[in-house]
Amino acid sequence: MLTLAAAIVYFAVGYVGVEAATPWTAKPFNPASVPLAVRSPYLSAWLNQGQGTALNDAWPSFWTGSTLGWAGFAKVDGMAYNWMGVPAIPGVTFEKATQKSLEVTSTQSIFVMTAGPVDLTITFLSPVEPASPTNQSFPFSYLAVSAASNDGKDHIVQVYADISAEWISGDDTLEAQWNTTVGDAVIHEVQLAAPQPFVDIGSRAQYGSAFHATLKTADVTFQTGQDIVLRTQFINNGALPNAEDSNFRAVQQNWPVFALAHDLGPVNAASSPVVFAVGHVRDPAIQYIVQGNQLQQRSLAFWSQTASIDAAITAFLNDYSDALERAKTLDARVDSDASKISADYASLMPLSVRQAFGAMEVTVSKTGIDGFNGSDVLIFMKGISSDGNVNTADVIFSAWPLFLYINPMVGKQLLLPLFEYQATGQYPNAWAAHDIGATYPNATGHNDGNDLQMPVEESGNMLIMTLSYTQRTNDTSLIRNYYNLLDQWARYLVQNSLTPALQLSSDVLAGALANQTNLAIKGIIGIKAMSEIAAIAGDTERSTNYSTIASVYVQDWEKLAMSSDGTHLTLAYGNSSSWGIAYNLYADKLLGTDLFPKSIYDLQTKWYGSHANPFGLPLDTRVTYAKSDWQMLTAATVTDDSIRNVFISSVLKYAADGKNAKPFSDMYSSLDGTAQDPRARPLVGGHLALLALQSNASIFPSSPSDSTGSSGATPTGSPSEGSGQPVAVTVTSTASIPSTPGGTNSAPSGWKGTLGFNVGAVCISIVLGVFVY
Ligand SMILES: *[C@@H]1O[C@H](CO)[C@@H](O)[C@H](O)[C@H]1NC(C)=O
Ligand SMILES: *[C@@H]1O[C@H](CO)[C@@H](O)[C@H](O)[C@H]1NC(C)=O
Ligand SMILES: *[C@@H]1O[C@H](CO)[C@@H](O)[C@H](O)[C@H]1NC(C)=O
Ligand SMILES: *[C@@H]1O[C@H](CO)[C@@H](O)[C@H](O)[C@H]1NC(C)=O
Ligand SMILES: *[C@@H]1O[C@H](CO)[C@@H](O)[C@H](O)[C@H]1NC(C)=O
Ligand SMILES: *[C@@H]1O[C@H](CO)[C@@H](O)[C@H](O)[C@H]1NC(C)=O
Ligand SMILES: *[C@@H]1O[C@H](CO)[C@@H](O)[C@H](O)[C@H]1NC(C)=O
Ligand SMILES: *[C@@H]1O[C@H](CO)[C@@H](O)[C@H](O)[C@H]1NC(C)=O
Ligand SMILES: *[C@@H]1O[C@H](CO)[C@@H](O)[C@H](O)[C@H]1NC(C)=O
């Protein structure tokens, strides 16, 4: 087989830009899975491939691995070629296009496939739109196909794509219904006949609709119906009869598919692309706990700015060339910034940015039945393969460097649901909650206090993220609005972080442990962060007190945490044969707090340099697996660039090793580079840890005038009750907290500006139920 020989060449040559591993060139490398349409927890289509699976060697699949029917054909001078999926059509023959190249960027996956005398360029664009909450919220991806002659002659080309009803359910025995709207665009919509709001089967939403659409140009034809019927129709005729099958049936009964075709006519030089949109839309998207245990229903933010889904899809299709330009600008910026660190580092970015954004949904609330509130943007994040928890604080912490680097406002809007919920007083514990809901899309809280508890971890995370957000933006609204909560968590850390009790850290799968060195680091930095927060609030006494405590703790900690021979930090106090990667030191760098002495960084750097396994540094001495996110945070703390590069090249070696065939897993064997169970998690945002330290400047900076958020209603946090440790918070009056500096009211062209918001005109016509369940 090709694969074995190719793999040998591959390892001999290196990891990046290698042509030998597969018959096609790959840039930067062939990933374990190619992101195709990755924009939300429910729009997540991938090509699992390892080494050697072309776009037409397998069906695309959901992040879980379940099949998403998505087929592509082209006709070239009357000959049919299959370029996507593996459709079988009894009695009908066609050729298979040959994959020539694959390029993956932060937002795009671009295949070139040879179909006889024509090369097809097939671009999957999943926009990352950090400058616009409405655009980021739109759960659609582009598929664009262009054709170019490869022999200098003209050729007649038609292009076909379909999706199956597998896009709407985790249970293919359920009945689907569908229709096609022909206006400025041809829009196929398919949904369950009996939708169940907020219910998942196999991590797939059981309500909402899948869409497949293209602009209605003169050359477009369409059809709905049985897979083999439609594909045969195109193969025989190069066009579809604009016919609809209204015999609604189960997803898997004579597999209904939703097809679109374009006739490009004669092609020589590269044609302009024909563009298809695929999407999956639910409304409402999230149920969210507010005051008094009430549930608020929240919609994707784009609803606040559109009259209908058809209008939004048409605008999305019309926007393709601009969206592509925005995407190329973002791709180039990330690549160029990351390349300043190293080429290997830049190679990791394409698997990081889109995967992290694809775990989130940007929402606004509905007010009454006649419209949407566009000014209370909250973002919800699914842990994806981490049990589906909602807005897990330590998952957000992992991904935090990405948000600081791209647009800190995204980070704020992810933290707000955690703050708002805990400020209602319904969460009973003295420490910060792990998440705001056990199972996405139910952000329904933990009023019993029985979330997965990580008291020191999450309290430290909330303080660190709040301060770093404020430092980067000068927006003090989180500090002003949630000062009591922040102080409550700092008090908890004063009592519990120097010698942390037996408990979990973020590394749940490694188990609970007492006196964790790395966890204590997070807690102590959390106390220091509160000192800085208090200083920003003008609360000097408190600031000095916390700063003193943090400094004393560092000295005590160093004695407790050092191995007896003084060569390394332990994993747990007193166990000199234990060690781990002390990734929480990253926060000391991020915040510029310089709390831990340089000698600690130097010592750890040396230790890491002599303890790497073939695929990097294991998490700690309890396990052999490595974490890609924590290794990148650690890489940002070492004092020797050659050791930094060990971390970077190890993660890249794993990412490109061809041993895995599923969406990128942040957890893998440090010994042999095989992936562990997790996949597609947003934690990969942590890969941008080095970028986030490069400068304070974000690609889309937020400014103080950006302070959107529904936080205003709860100016002071509420002390928790029932924790056995009542926290009597006496807080400086918010009046003494400086108001946001700058005083400019001019909304930037970014996040706030885009959404703010002339809903009056467009939203009146929105009727709930347009395509609700
Ligand atoms: C069909 O179209 C109508 C109006 O365009 C829409 O409201 C409805 O939800 C669609 N039905 C299905 C089954 O897709
Ligand atoms: C969300 O909550 C609803 C009840 O409101 C429940 O029916 C549904 O199964 C829950 N969804 C998930 C994914 O657990
Ligand atoms: C958002 O998308 C629309 C098309 O749906 C486009 O016209 C607009 O320019 C985009 N806005 C930004 C800020 O990217
Ligand atoms: C925040 O304030 C500091 C000090 O005034 C200033 O140097 C910095 O540019 C500001 N940052 C932003 C993002 O406004
Ligand atoms: C410093 O903070 C701790 C923890 O909140 C508190 O117990 C102590 O009384 C404070 N000390 C002073 C001098 O304010
Ligand atoms: C944690 O470390 C402290 C200080 O060495 C020690 O007193 C305590 O017994 C340790 N706790 C556990 C559970 O080992
Ligand atoms: C010390 O750490 C090592 C490595 O994690 C572990 O195998 C051992 O059980 C630990 N010893 C104690 C006494 O906890
Ligand atoms: C950059 O961040 C550091 C903290 O990491 C802060 O001390 C400094 O003032 C910031 N610089 C600017 C220009 O905002
Ligand atoms: C929209 O949300 C903001 C922030 O929560 C709130 O102040 C405002 O009253 C809401 N508007 C409506 C019309 O409900």
GROMACS .gro file of N, CA and C in nm, residues 10-106:
model
  291
   10TYR      N    1   0.775   1.031   0.459
   10TYR     CA    2   0.719   1.143   0.531
   10TYR      C    3   0.799   1.170   0.659
   11PHE      N    4   0.825   1.064   0.733
   11PHE     CA    5   0.898   1.085   0.857
   11PHE      C    6   1.041   1.126   0.832
   12ALA      N    7   1.096   1.078   0.721
   12ALA     CA    8   1.234   1.114   0.691
   12ALA      C    9   1.245   1.262   0.654
   13VAL      N   10   1.143   1.313   0.592
   13VAL     CA   11   1.154   1.448   0.538
   13VAL      C   12   1.116   1.556   0.639
   14GLY      N   13   1.017   1.528   0.718
   14GLY     CA   14   0.973   1.632   0.811
   14GLY      C   15   0.822   1.641   0.808
   15TYR      N   16   0.770   1.743   0.868
   15TYR     CA   17   0.626   1.744   0.891
   15TYR      C   18   0.548   1.844   0.811
   16VAL      N   19   0.614   1.942   0.758
   16VAL     CA   20   0.539   2.053   0.702
   16VAL      C   21   0.555   2.058   0.550
   17GLY      N   22   0.446   2.071   0.482
   17GLY     CA   23   0.453   2.088   0.337
   17GLY      C   24   0.506   1.966   0.265
   18VAL      N   25   0.492   1.852   0.327
   18VAL     CA   26   0.548   1.731   0.268
   18VAL      C   27   0.455   1.679   0.160
   19GLU      N   28   0.511   1.643   0.048
   19GLU     CA   29   0.427   1.598  -0.062
   19GLU      C   30   0.418   1.447  -0.071
   20ALA      N   31   0.508   1.378  -0.001
   20ALA     CA   32   0.520   1.236  -0.025
   20ALA      C   33   0.415   1.152   0.048
   21ALA      N   34   0.358   1.205   0.154
   21ALA     CA   35   0.273   1.121   0.238
   21ALA      C   36   0.148   1.077   0.164
   22THR      N   37   0.098   1.157   0.076
   22THR     CA   38  -0.024   1.128   0.005
   22THR      C   39   0.001   1.165  -0.140
   23PRO      N   40  -0.086   1.119  -0.229
   23PRO     CA   41  -0.068   1.157  -0.369
   23PRO      C   42  -0.089   1.306  -0.391
   24TRP      N   43  -0.139   1.377  -0.294
   24TRP     CA   44  -0.161   1.520  -0.311
   24TRP      C   45  -0.066   1.598  -0.219
   25THR      N   46  -0.043   1.722  -0.252
   25THR     CA   47   0.035   1.809  -0.164
   25THR      C   48  -0.056   1.858  -0.053
   26ALA      N   49   0.002   1.880   0.062
   26ALA     CA   50  -0.077   1.925   0.176
   26ALA      C   51  -0.006   2.041   0.244
   27LYS      N   52  -0.081   2.146   0.271
   27LYS     CA   53  -0.024   2.263   0.336
   27LYS      C   54  -0.115   2.304   0.451
   28PRO      N   55  -0.070   2.317   0.574
   28PRO     CA   56   0.066   2.288   0.615
   28PRO      C   57   0.094   2.138   0.627
   29PHE      N   58  -0.010   2.056   0.643
   29PHE     CA   59   0.009   1.911   0.650
   29PHE      C   60  -0.129   1.849   0.640
   30ASN      N   61  -0.136   1.716   0.627
   30ASN     CA   62  -0.266   1.648   0.630
   30ASN      C   63  -0.310   1.632   0.774
   31PRO      N   64  -0.415   1.701   0.817
   31PRO     CA   65  -0.458   1.687   0.957
   31PRO      C   66  -0.538   1.559   0.976
   32ALA      N   67  -0.559   1.522   1.101
   32ALA     CA   68  -0.637   1.402   1.131
   32ALA      C   69  -0.778   1.413   1.075
   33SER      N   70  -0.828   1.535   1.070
   33SER     CA   71  -0.960   1.558   1.014
   33SER      C   72  -0.962   1.699   0.956
   34VAL      N   73  -1.017   1.712   0.837
   34VAL     CA   74  -1.020   1.843   0.772
   34VAL      C   75  -1.153   1.910   0.806
   35PRO      N   76  -1.150   2.029   0.867
   35PRO     CA   77  -1.275   2.100   0.892
   35PRO      C   78  -1.341   2.142   0.761
   36LEU      N   79  -1.469   2.107   0.742
   36LEU     CA   80  -1.541   2.143   0.620
   36LEU      C   81  -1.642   2.254   0.646
   37ALA      N   82  -1.733   2.228   0.739
   37ALA     CA   83  -1.831   2.331   0.777
   37ALA      C   84  -1.838   2.327   0.929
   38VAL      N   85  -1.763   2.415   0.994
   38VAL     CA   86  -1.749   2.410   1.139
   38VAL      C   87  -1.780   2.548   1.195
   39ARG      N   88  -1.905   2.569   1.235
   39ARG     CA   89  -1.943   2.703   1.280
   39ARG      C   90  -2.021   2.705   1.409
   40SER      N   91  -2.070   2.591   1.456
   40SER     CA   92  -2.145   2.592   1.581
   40SER      C   93  -2.143   2.449   1.635
   41PRO      N   94  -2.184   2.430   1.760
   41PRO     CA   95  -2.186   2.292   1.812
   41PRO      C   96  -2.273   2.199   1.727
   42TYR      N   97  -2.364   2.255   1.646
   42TYR     CA   98  -2.453   2.172   1.566
   42TYR      C   99  -2.428   2.185   1.416
   43LEU      N  100  -2.336   2.270   1.378
   43LEU     CA  101  -2.291   2.272   1.237
   43LEU      C  102  -2.142   2.241   1.243
   44SER      N  103  -2.109   2.115   1.229
   44SER     CA  104  -1.974   2.069   1.258
   44SER      C  105  -1.943   1.949   1.167
   45ALA      N  106  -1.911   1.980   1.041
   45ALA     CA  107  -1.887   1.875   0.940
   45ALA      C  108  -1.738   1.867   0.908
   46TRP      N  109  -1.686   1.746   0.909
   46TRP     CA  110  -1.542   1.722   0.896
   46TRP      C  111  -1.516   1.610   0.796
   47LEU      N  112  -1.398   1.609   0.741
   47LEU     CA  113  -1.351   1.495   0.663
   47LEU      C  114  -1.243   1.425   0.745
   48ASN      N  115  -1.280   1.315   0.808
   48ASN     CA  116  -1.182   1.239   0.885
   48ASN      C  117  -1.089   1.170   0.789
   49GLN      N  118  -0.958   1.188   0.808
   49GLN     CA  119  -0.874   1.132   0.704
   49GLN      C  120  -0.741   1.073   0.747
   50GLY      N  121  -0.683   1.113   0.858
   50GLY     CA  122  -0.551   1.059   0.886
   50GLY      C  123  -0.461   1.084   0.767
   51GLN      N  124  -0.398   0.983   0.717
   51GLN     CA  125  -0.316   0.998   0.597
   51GLN      C  126  -0.385   0.929   0.482
   52GLY      N  127  -0.427   1.003   0.385
   52GLY     CA  128  -0.463   0.935   0.263
   52GLY      C  129  -0.610   0.921   0.232
   53THR      N  130  -0.697   0.995   0.300
   53THR     CA  131  -0.838   0.994   0.263
   53THR      C  132  -0.870   1.123   0.188
   54ALA      N  133  -0.898   1.108   0.061
   54ALA     CA  134  -0.932   1.225  -0.019
   54ALA      C  135  -1.075   1.267   0.007
   55LEU      N  136  -1.113   1.384  -0.043
   55LEU     CA  137  -1.248   1.436  -0.025
   55LEU      C  138  -1.354   1.340  -0.079
   56ASN      N  139  -1.315   1.259  -0.179
   56ASN     CA  140  -1.411   1.161  -0.234
   56ASN      C  141  -1.375   1.017  -0.196
   57ASP      N  142  -1.305   1.002  -0.082
   57ASP     CA  143  -1.276   0.868  -0.029
   57ASP      C  144  -1.363   0.831   0.090
   58ALA      N  145  -1.438   0.927   0.144
   58ALA     CA  146  -1.522   0.902   0.262
   58ALA      C  147  -1.634   1.004   0.264
   59TRP      N  148  -1.741   0.972   0.338
   59TRP     CA  149  -1.844   1.073   0.362
   59TRP      C  150  -1.793   1.173   0.466
   60PRO      N  151  -1.831   1.298   0.451
   60PRO     CA  152  -1.810   1.391   0.563
   60PRO      C  153  -1.883   1.339   0.687
   61SER      N  154  -1.836   1.379   0.803
   61SER     CA  155  -1.905   1.335   0.925
   61SER      C  156  -1.914   1.448   1.026
   62PHE      N  157  -2.013   1.431   1.115
   62PHE     CA  158  -2.029   1.521   1.230
   62PHE      C  159  -1.908   1.499   1.321
   63TRP      N  160  -1.886   1.590   1.418
   63TRP     CA  161  -1.764   1.575   1.501
   63TRP      C  162  -1.764   1.443   1.575
   64THR      N  163  -1.883   1.388   1.601
   64THR     CA  164  -1.891   1.259   1.671
   64THR      C  165  -1.846   1.144   1.582
   65GLY      N  166  -1.845   1.163   1.453
   65GLY     CA  167  -1.812   1.056   1.358
   65GLY      C  168  -1.933   1.008   1.280
   66SER      N  169  -2.054   1.051   1.318
   66SER     CA  170  -2.171   1.004   1.242
   66SER      C  171  -2.176   1.072   1.105
   67THR      N  172  -2.226   0.997   1.007
   67THR     CA  173  -2.219   1.041   0.867
   67THR      C  174  -2.310   1.161   0.840
   68LEU      N  175  -2.258   1.255   0.762
   68LEU     CA  176  -2.338   1.364   0.707
   68LEU      C  177  -2.334   1.348   0.555
   69GLY      N  178  -2.445   1.305   0.497
   69GLY     CA  179  -2.446   1.290   0.352
   69GLY      C  180  -2.422   1.425   0.284
   70TRP      N  181  -2.320   1.432   0.204
   70TRP     CA  182  -2.284   1.558   0.135
   70TRP      C  183  -2.205   1.512   0.013
   71ALA      N  184  -2.272   1.516  -0.103
   71ALA     CA  185  -2.212   1.458  -0.223
   71ALA      C  186  -2.185   1.566  -0.327
   72GLY      N  187  -2.078   1.549  -0.402
   72GLY     CA  188  -2.045   1.643  -0.509
   72GLY      C  189  -2.010   1.570  -0.638
   73PHE      N  190  -2.068   1.615  -0.747
   73PHE     CA  191  -2.034   1.565  -0.881
   73PHE      C  192  -2.005   1.684  -0.973
   74ALA      N  193  -1.929   1.657  -1.078
   74ALA     CA  194  -1.915   1.754  -1.186
   74ALA      C  195  -1.925   1.678  -1.317
   75LYS      N  196  -1.977   1.744  -1.418
   75LYS     CA  197  -1.971   1.688  -1.553
   75LYS      C  198  -1.876   1.774  -1.635
   76VAL      N  199  -1.787   1.708  -1.703
   76VAL     CA  200  -1.689   1.777  -1.788
   76VAL      C  201  -1.701   1.718  -1.929
   77ASP      N  202  -1.748   1.797  -2.022
   77ASP     CA  203  -1.771   1.750  -2.160
   77ASP      C  204  -1.854   1.621  -2.161
   78GLY      N  205  -1.952   1.617  -2.071
   78GLY     CA  206  -2.043   1.503  -2.071
   78GLY      C  207  -1.999   1.386  -1.984
   79MET      N  208  -1.876   1.389  -1.934
   79MET     CA  209  -1.828   1.280  -1.847
   79MET      C  210  -1.849   1.320  -1.702
   80ALA      N  211  -1.905   1.230  -1.618
   80ALA     CA  212  -1.933   1.264  -1.479
   80ALA      C  213  -1.819   1.223  -1.386
   81TYR      N  214  -1.786   1.311  -1.294
   81TYR     CA  215  -1.683   1.286  -1.194
   81TYR      C  216  -1.741   1.311  -1.054
   82ASN      N  217  -1.709   1.224  -0.962
   82ASN     CA  218  -1.748   1.242  -0.822
   82ASN      C  219  -1.632   1.311  -0.749
   83TRP      N  220  -1.660   1.424  -0.684
   83TRP     CA  221  -1.551   1.493  -0.612
   83TRP      C  222  -1.571   1.500  -0.462
   84MET      N  223  -1.691   1.468  -0.413
   84MET     CA  224  -1.710   1.467  -0.266
   84MET      C  225  -1.802   1.354  -0.227
   85GLY      N  226  -1.770   1.291  -0.112
   85GLY     CA  227  -1.849   1.181  -0.063
   85GLY      C  228  -1.821   1.054  -0.141
   86VAL      N  229  -1.888   0.946  -0.100
   86VAL     CA  230  -1.867   0.818  -0.167
   86VAL      C  231  -2.000   0.757  -0.211
   87PRO      N  232  -2.076   0.831  -0.291
   87PRO     CA  233  -2.205   0.781  -0.335
   87PRO      C  234  -2.189   0.660  -0.427
   88ALA      N  235  -2.273   0.560  -0.405
   88ALA     CA  236  -2.276   0.445  -0.496
   88ALA      C  237  -2.411   0.450  -0.568
   89ILE      N  238  -2.409   0.435  -0.699
   89ILE     CA  239  -2.534   0.438  -0.775
   89ILE      C  240  -2.539   0.313  -0.861
   90PRO      N  241  -2.624   0.217  -0.822
   90PRO     CA  242  -2.628   0.090  -0.896
   90PRO      C  243  -2.652   0.114  -1.045
   91GLY      N  244  -2.569   0.055  -1.128
   91GLY     CA  245  -2.592   0.059  -1.272
   91GLY      C  246  -2.549   0.188  -1.339
   92VAL      N  247  -2.495   0.282  -1.263
   92VAL     CA  248  -2.452   0.408  -1.325
   92VAL      C  249  -2.302   0.422  -1.305
   93THR      N  250  -2.232   0.451  -1.413
   93THR     CA  251  -2.087   0.464  -1.397
   93THR      C  252  -2.045   0.610  -1.404
   94PHE      N  253  -1.943   0.638  -1.328
   94PHE     CA  254  -1.884   0.771  -1.330
   94PHE      C  255  -1.740   0.758  -1.284
   95GLU      N  256  -1.663   0.861  -1.311
   95GLU     CA  257  -1.522   0.862  -1.271
   95GLU      C  258  -1.509   0.924  -1.133
   96LYS      N  259  -1.392   0.900  -1.077
   96LYS     CA  260  -1.359   0.964  -0.950
   96LYS      C  261  -1.256   1.072  -0.978
   97ALA      N  262  -1.283   1.195  -0.936
   97ALA     CA  263  -1.182   1.301  -0.951
   97ALA      C  264  -1.061   1.267  -0.864
   98THR      N  265  -0.945   1.321  -0.902
   98THR     CA  266  -0.821   1.290  -0.830
   98THR      C  267  -0.776   1.411  -0.750
   99GLN      N  268  -0.760   1.389  -0.622
   99GLN     CA  269  -0.719   1.503  -0.538
   99GLN      C  270  -0.574   1.540  -0.564
  100LYS      N  271  -0.553   1.667  -0.590
  100LYS     CA  272  -0.420   1.716  -0.626
  100LYS      C  273  -0.354   1.792  -0.511
  101SER      N  274  -0.434   1.865  -0.436
  101SER     CA  275  -0.377   1.939  -0.324
  101SER      C  276  -0.483   1.967  -0.218
  102LEU      N  277  -0.433   1.992  -0.100
  102LEU     CA  278  -0.517   2.033   0.013
  102LEU      C  279  -0.443   2.143   0.087
  103GLU      N  280  -0.514   2.253   0.111
  103GLU     CA  281  -0.457   2.358   0.194
  103GLU      C  282  -0.557   2.394   0.302
  104VAL      N  283  -0.509   2.399   0.426
  104VAL     CA  284  -0.597   2.434   0.538
  104VAL      C  285  -0.545   2.563   0.602
  105THR      N  286  -0.633   2.661   0.614
  105THR     CA  287  -0.599   2.787   0.681
  105THR      C  288  -0.688   2.803   0.804
  106SER      N  289  -0.678   2.914   0.871
  106SER     CA  290  -0.759   2.934   0.991
  106SER      C  291  -0.909   2.930   0.963
   0.00000   0.00000   0.00000
